[in-house]
PDB file of C-alpha atoms in Angstrom:
ATOM      1  CA  ARG A   1       0.000   0.000   0.000  1.00 82.00           C
ATOM      2  CA  VAL A   2       1.270   3.471  -0.895  1.00 88.00           C
ATOM      3  CA  LYS A   3       0.069   6.315   1.317  1.00 89.00           C
ATOM      4  CA  VAL A   4       0.122   9.813  -0.175  1.00 92.00           C
ATOM      5  CA  ALA A   5      -0.255  13.073   1.765  1.00 90.00           C
ATOM      6  CA  ASP A   6      -0.442  16.082  -0.530  1.00 90.00           C
ATOM      7  CA  ALA A   7       0.313  19.497   0.946  1.00 87.00           C
ATOM      8  CA  ASP A   8       2.525  22.440   0.016  1.00 85.00           C
ATOM      9  CA  HIS A   9       4.690  22.030   3.116  1.00 84.00           C
ATOM     10  CA  TYR A  10       5.823  18.591   1.901  1.00 84.00           C
ATOM     11  CA  ALA A  11       7.126  19.955  -1.429  1.00 80.00           C
ATOM     12  CA  GLU A  12      10.705  20.377  -0.167  1.00 78.00           C
ATOM     13  CA  GLN A  13      10.499  17.227   1.988  1.00 82.00           C
ATOM     14  CA  GLY A  14      11.467  18.934   5.231  1.00 83.00           C
ATOM     15  CA  ALA A  15      12.403  16.211   7.703  1.00 88.00           C
ATOM     16  CA  GLU A  16      10.463  17.717  10.611  1.00 91.00           C
ATOM     17  CA  ASN A  17       7.114  17.705   8.788  1.00 91.00           C
ATOM     18  CA  VAL A  18       7.655  14.318   7.144  1.00 93.00           C
ATOM     19  CA  ALA A  19       8.792  12.719  10.443  1.00 95.00           C
ATOM     20  CA  ALA A  20       5.621  13.904  12.166  1.00 94.00           C
ATOM     21  CA  LEU A  21       3.551  12.435   9.320  1.00 94.00           C
ATOM     22  CA  VAL A  22       5.404   9.096   9.457  1.00 94.00           C
ATOM     23  CA  VAL A  23       4.882   8.868  13.225  1.00 95.00           C
ATOM     24  CA  ALA A  24       1.180   9.700  12.827  1.00 94.00           C
ATOM     25  CA  GLN A  25       0.871   6.813  10.338  1.00 93.00           C
ATOM     26  CA  ALA A  26       3.106   4.374  12.274  1.00 93.00           C
ATOM     27  CA  GLY A  27       0.367   2.773  14.371  1.00 90.00           C
ATOM     28  CA  GLY A  28       0.102  -0.939  13.666  1.00 91.00           C
ATOM     29  CA  TYR A  29       3.476  -1.168  11.919  1.00 94.00           C
ATOM     30  CA  THR A  30       6.446  -3.026  13.390  1.00 96.00           C
ATOM     31  CA  HIS A  31       9.087  -1.822  10.918  1.00 97.00           C
ATOM     32  CA  LEU A  32       9.637   1.628   9.394  1.00 97.00           C
ATOM     33  CA  LEU A  33      12.290   1.672   6.676  1.00 96.00           C
ATOM     34  CA  ALA A  34      13.945   4.303   4.509  1.00 96.00           C
ATOM     35  CA  PRO A  35      16.891   4.181   2.138  1.00 95.00           C
ATOM     36  CA  ALA A  36      20.254   5.189   3.620  1.00 95.00           C
ATOM     37  CA  THR A  37      20.297   8.359   1.533  1.00 93.00           C
ATOM     38  CA  THR A  38      20.786  11.914   2.703  1.00 91.00           C
ATOM     39  CA  PHE A  39      17.019  12.245   3.089  1.00 92.00           C
ATOM     40  CA  GLY A  40      16.605   8.904   4.902  1.00 95.00           C
ATOM     41  CA  LYS A  41      19.484   9.693   7.260  1.00 95.00           C
ATOM     42  CA  ASN A  42      17.891  13.067   8.035  1.00 93.00           C
ATOM     43  CA  LEU A  43      14.365  11.693   8.474  1.00 95.00           C
ATOM     44  CA  MET A  44      14.697   8.423  10.377  1.00 97.00           C
ATOM     45  CA  PRO A  45      16.570   9.650  13.486  1.00 97.00           C
ATOM     46  CA  ARG A  46      13.732  12.139  13.984  1.00 96.00           C
ATOM     47  CA  VAL A  47      11.156   9.365  13.579  1.00 97.00           C
ATOM     48  CA  ALA A  48      13.038   7.175  16.070  1.00 97.00           C
ATOM     49  CA  ALA A  49      13.270  10.022  18.583  1.00 97.00           C
ATOM     50  CA  LEU A  50       9.559  10.802  18.305  1.00 96.00           C
ATOM     51  CA  LEU A  51       8.756   7.109  18.864  1.00 97.00           C
ATOM     52  CA  ASP A  52      11.361   6.833  21.662  1.00 96.00           C
ATOM     53  CA  VAL A  53      13.098   3.863  20.029  1.00 97.00           C
ATOM     54  CA  ALA A  54      16.613   3.204  18.773  1.00 96.00           C
ATOM     55  CA  GLN A  55      17.388   3.544  15.085  1.00 97.00           C
ATOM     56  CA  ILE A  56      19.251   0.809  13.229  1.00 97.00           C
ATOM     57  CA  SER A  57      21.373   2.399  10.500  1.00 96.00           C
ATOM     58  CA  ASP A  58      22.601   1.204   7.109  1.00 96.00           C
ATOM     59  CA  ILE A  59      21.539  -2.439   7.274  1.00 97.00           C
ATOM     60  CA  VAL A  60      22.967  -4.750   4.615  1.00 96.00           C
ATOM     61  CA  ALA A  61      21.116  -7.950   5.591  1.00 97.00           C
ATOM     62  CA  VAL A  62      18.022  -9.102   7.457  1.00 97.00           C
ATOM     63  CA  GLU A  63      18.424 -12.222   9.583  1.00 97.00           C
ATOM     64  CA  SER A  64      14.981 -12.170  11.213  1.00 97.00           C
ATOM     65  CA  ALA A  65      12.216  -9.733  12.112  1.00 96.00           C
ATOM     66  CA  ASP A  66      14.339  -8.343  14.952  1.00 96.00           C
ATOM     67  CA  THR A  67      17.921  -9.082  13.831  1.00 97.00           C
ATOM     68  CA  PHE A  68      19.900  -7.164  11.214  1.00 97.00           C
ATOM     69  CA  VAL A  69      23.458  -6.905   9.888  1.00 97.00           C
ATOM     70  CA  ARG A  70      25.139  -3.520   9.513  1.00 96.00           C
ATOM     71  CA  PRO A  71      28.673  -2.380   8.723  1.00 95.00           C
ATOM     72  CA  ILE A  72      30.863  -0.894  11.458  1.00 94.00           C
ATOM     73  CA  TYR A  73      34.408   0.509  11.578  1.00 93.00           C
ATOM     74  CA  ALA A  74      34.034   2.311   8.231  1.00 87.00           C
ATOM     75  CA  GLY A  75      32.790  -0.891   6.622  1.00 86.00           C
ATOM     76  CA  ASN A  76      35.756  -3.006   7.727  1.00 91.00           C
ATOM     77  CA  ALA A  77      33.574  -5.257   9.895  1.00 95.00           C
ATOM     78  CA  LEU A  78      29.947  -6.321  10.146  1.00 96.00           C
ATOM     79  CA  ALA A  79      27.841  -6.274  13.298  1.00 96.00           C
ATOM     80  CA  THR A  80      24.721  -8.337  13.873  1.00 97.00           C
ATOM     81  CA  VAL A  81      22.270  -6.309  15.943  1.00 97.00           C
ATOM     82  CA  ARG A  82      18.973  -7.262  17.560  1.00 97.00           C
ATOM     83  CA  SER A  83      16.239  -4.774  18.386  1.00 96.00           C
ATOM     84  CA  VAL A  84      13.830  -5.289  21.268  1.00 96.00           C
ATOM     85  CA  ASP A  85      11.810  -2.172  20.408  1.00 96.00           C
ATOM     86  CA  ALA A  86       8.163  -2.609  19.442  1.00 94.00           C
ATOM     87  CA  VAL A  87       8.815  -0.552  16.297  1.00 97.00           C
ATOM     88  CA  ARG A  88      12.073  -0.895  14.373  1.00 97.00           C
ATOM     89  CA  VAL A  89      13.222   2.292  12.644  1.00 98.00           C
ATOM     90  CA  ILE A  90      15.760   1.333   9.991  1.00 98.00           C
ATOM     91  CA  THR A  91      17.813   2.823   7.171  1.00 97.00           C
ATOM     92  CA  VAL A  92      18.765   0.391   4.416  1.00 97.00           C
ATOM     93  CA  ARG A  93      21.771   0.301   2.102  1.00 94.00           C
ATOM     94  CA  THR A  94      19.696  -0.452  -0.967  1.00 92.00           C
ATOM     95  CA  THR A  95      22.625  -1.714  -3.041  1.00 90.00           C
ATOM     96  CA  ALA A  96      23.039  -4.613  -0.598  1.00 92.00           C
ATOM     97  CA  PHE A  97      19.705  -6.113  -1.691  1.00 91.00           C
ATOM     98  CA  GLU A  98      18.552  -7.506  -5.013  1.00 90.00           C
ATOM     99  CA  PRO A  99      15.889  -5.404  -6.739  1.00 85.00           C
ATOM    100  CA  VAL A 100      12.335  -6.718  -6.672  1.00 83.00           C
ATOM    101  CA  VAL A 101      11.244  -7.632 -10.174  1.00 83.00           C
ATOM    102  CA  ASP A 102       7.711  -8.915  -9.515  1.00 82.00           C
ATOM    103  CA  GLY A 103       4.757  -7.537  -7.644  1.00 78.00           C
ATOM    104  CA  GLY A 104       4.203  -4.174  -9.285  1.00 75.00           C
ATOM    105  CA  ALA A 105       2.985  -1.104  -7.489  1.00 79.00           C
ATOM    106  CA  GLY A 106       0.834  -1.172  -4.384  1.00 84.00           C
ATOM    107  CA  ALA A 107      -2.599   0.391  -4.112  1.00 88.00           C
ATOM    108  CA  VAL A 108      -2.438   4.164  -3.612  1.00 92.00           C
ATOM    109  CA  GLU A 109      -4.295   5.581  -0.608  1.00 90.00           C
ATOM    110  CA  ALA A 110      -4.715   9.314   0.008  1.00 92.00           C
ATOM    111  CA  ILE A 111      -4.165  10.282   3.648  1.00 89.00           C
ATOM    112  CA  GLU A 112      -4.703  13.518   5.510  1.00 89.00           C
ATOM    113  CA  ALA A 113      -1.656  15.768   5.587  1.00 88.00           C
ATOM    114  CA  GLY A 114      -0.306  16.839   8.937  1.00 86.00           C
ATOM    115  CA  ALA A 115       0.042  20.455   9.973  1.00 83.00           C
ATOM    116  CA  ASP A 116       3.035  22.510   8.869  1.00 82.00           C
ATOM    117  CA  LEU A 117       5.231  22.604  11.969  1.00 81.00           C
ATOM    118  CA  GLY A 118       7.111  25.630  10.643  1.00 72.00           C
ATOM    119  CA  LEU A 119      10.365  24.441  12.220  1.00 78.00           C
ATOM    120  CA  SER A 120      12.577  24.905   9.165  1.00 78.00           C
ATOM    121  CA  THR A 121      12.550  26.531   5.758  1.00 75.00           C
ATOM    122  CA  LEU A 122      14.653  25.613   2.749  1.00 71.00           C
ATOM    123  CA  VAL A 123      16.559  28.732   1.721  1.00 74.00           C
ATOM    124  CA  GLY A 124      18.602  27.231  -1.096  1.00 77.00           C
ATOM    125  CA  ARG A 125      19.931  24.111  -2.695  1.00 76.00           C
ATOM    126  CA  GLU A 126      23.400  23.753  -4.134  1.00 80.00           C
ATOM    127  CA  LEU A 127      24.189  20.669  -6.160  1.00 79.00           C
ATOM    128  CA  THR A 128      27.759  19.587  -6.689  1.00 77.00           C
ATOM    129  CA  LYS A 129      28.908  17.693  -9.744  1.00 78.00           C
ATOM    130  CA  SER A 130      31.800  15.307  -9.651  1.00 76.00           C
ATOM    131  CA  GLU A 131      33.701  13.499 -12.363  1.00 77.00           C
ATOM    132  CA  ARG A 132      33.972  10.558  -9.989  1.00 74.00           C
ATOM    133  CA  PRO A 133      31.215   7.960  -9.470  1.00 71.00           C
ATOM    134  CA  GLU A 134      29.205   7.876  -6.251  1.00 72.00           C
ATOM    135  CA  LEU A 135      30.727   4.922  -4.390  1.00 71.00           C
ATOM    136  CA  ALA A 136      27.863   4.540  -1.917  1.00 68.00           C
ATOM    137  CA  GLY A 137      25.558   3.532  -4.770  1.00 68.00           C
ATOM    138  CA  ALA A 138      27.968   1.200  -6.578  1.00 72.00           C
ATOM    139  CA  ARG A 139      27.263  -2.519  -6.633  1.00 72.00           C
ATOM    140  CA  ILE A 140      30.901  -3.359  -7.469  1.00 77.00           C
ATOM    141  CA  ILE A 141      34.032  -1.348  -6.672  1.00 78.00           C
ATOM    142  CA  VAL A 142      37.384  -2.254  -8.198  1.00 79.00           C
ATOM    143  CA  SER A 143      40.486  -0.594  -6.798  1.00 76.00           C
ATOM    144  CA  GLY A 144      44.152  -1.228  -6.859  1.00 71.00           C
TER     145      GLY A 144
END
């Protein structure tokens, strides 16, 4: 199921407003996941704090409903972590998982937008271009 809240204050995807919306919709869910992108890493700690649970960052494998594998020591080692929280708030390294090829899109459900908290305003966006590839998104890295 895809839930859509349409409001002007979500246009720039401010983490404060989106986190409040995610928490408002979190009832009945045991796992809340986001990609380990700049946006996901900005959003999910706020969600975890509002729910008073620990966040599990950058998982690369799922061992069970409460046990996950994540890199530590700048990726030089892997840690297996278990969460005892009722709701698991997780960021996922998407390149660690095979893409889903079947299943299609879920049903779209319109939901009521939350109020604009007015806690932050985007004043500008500066994009940088690099000749080098983005290593965080690479499936294979060859060096030497």
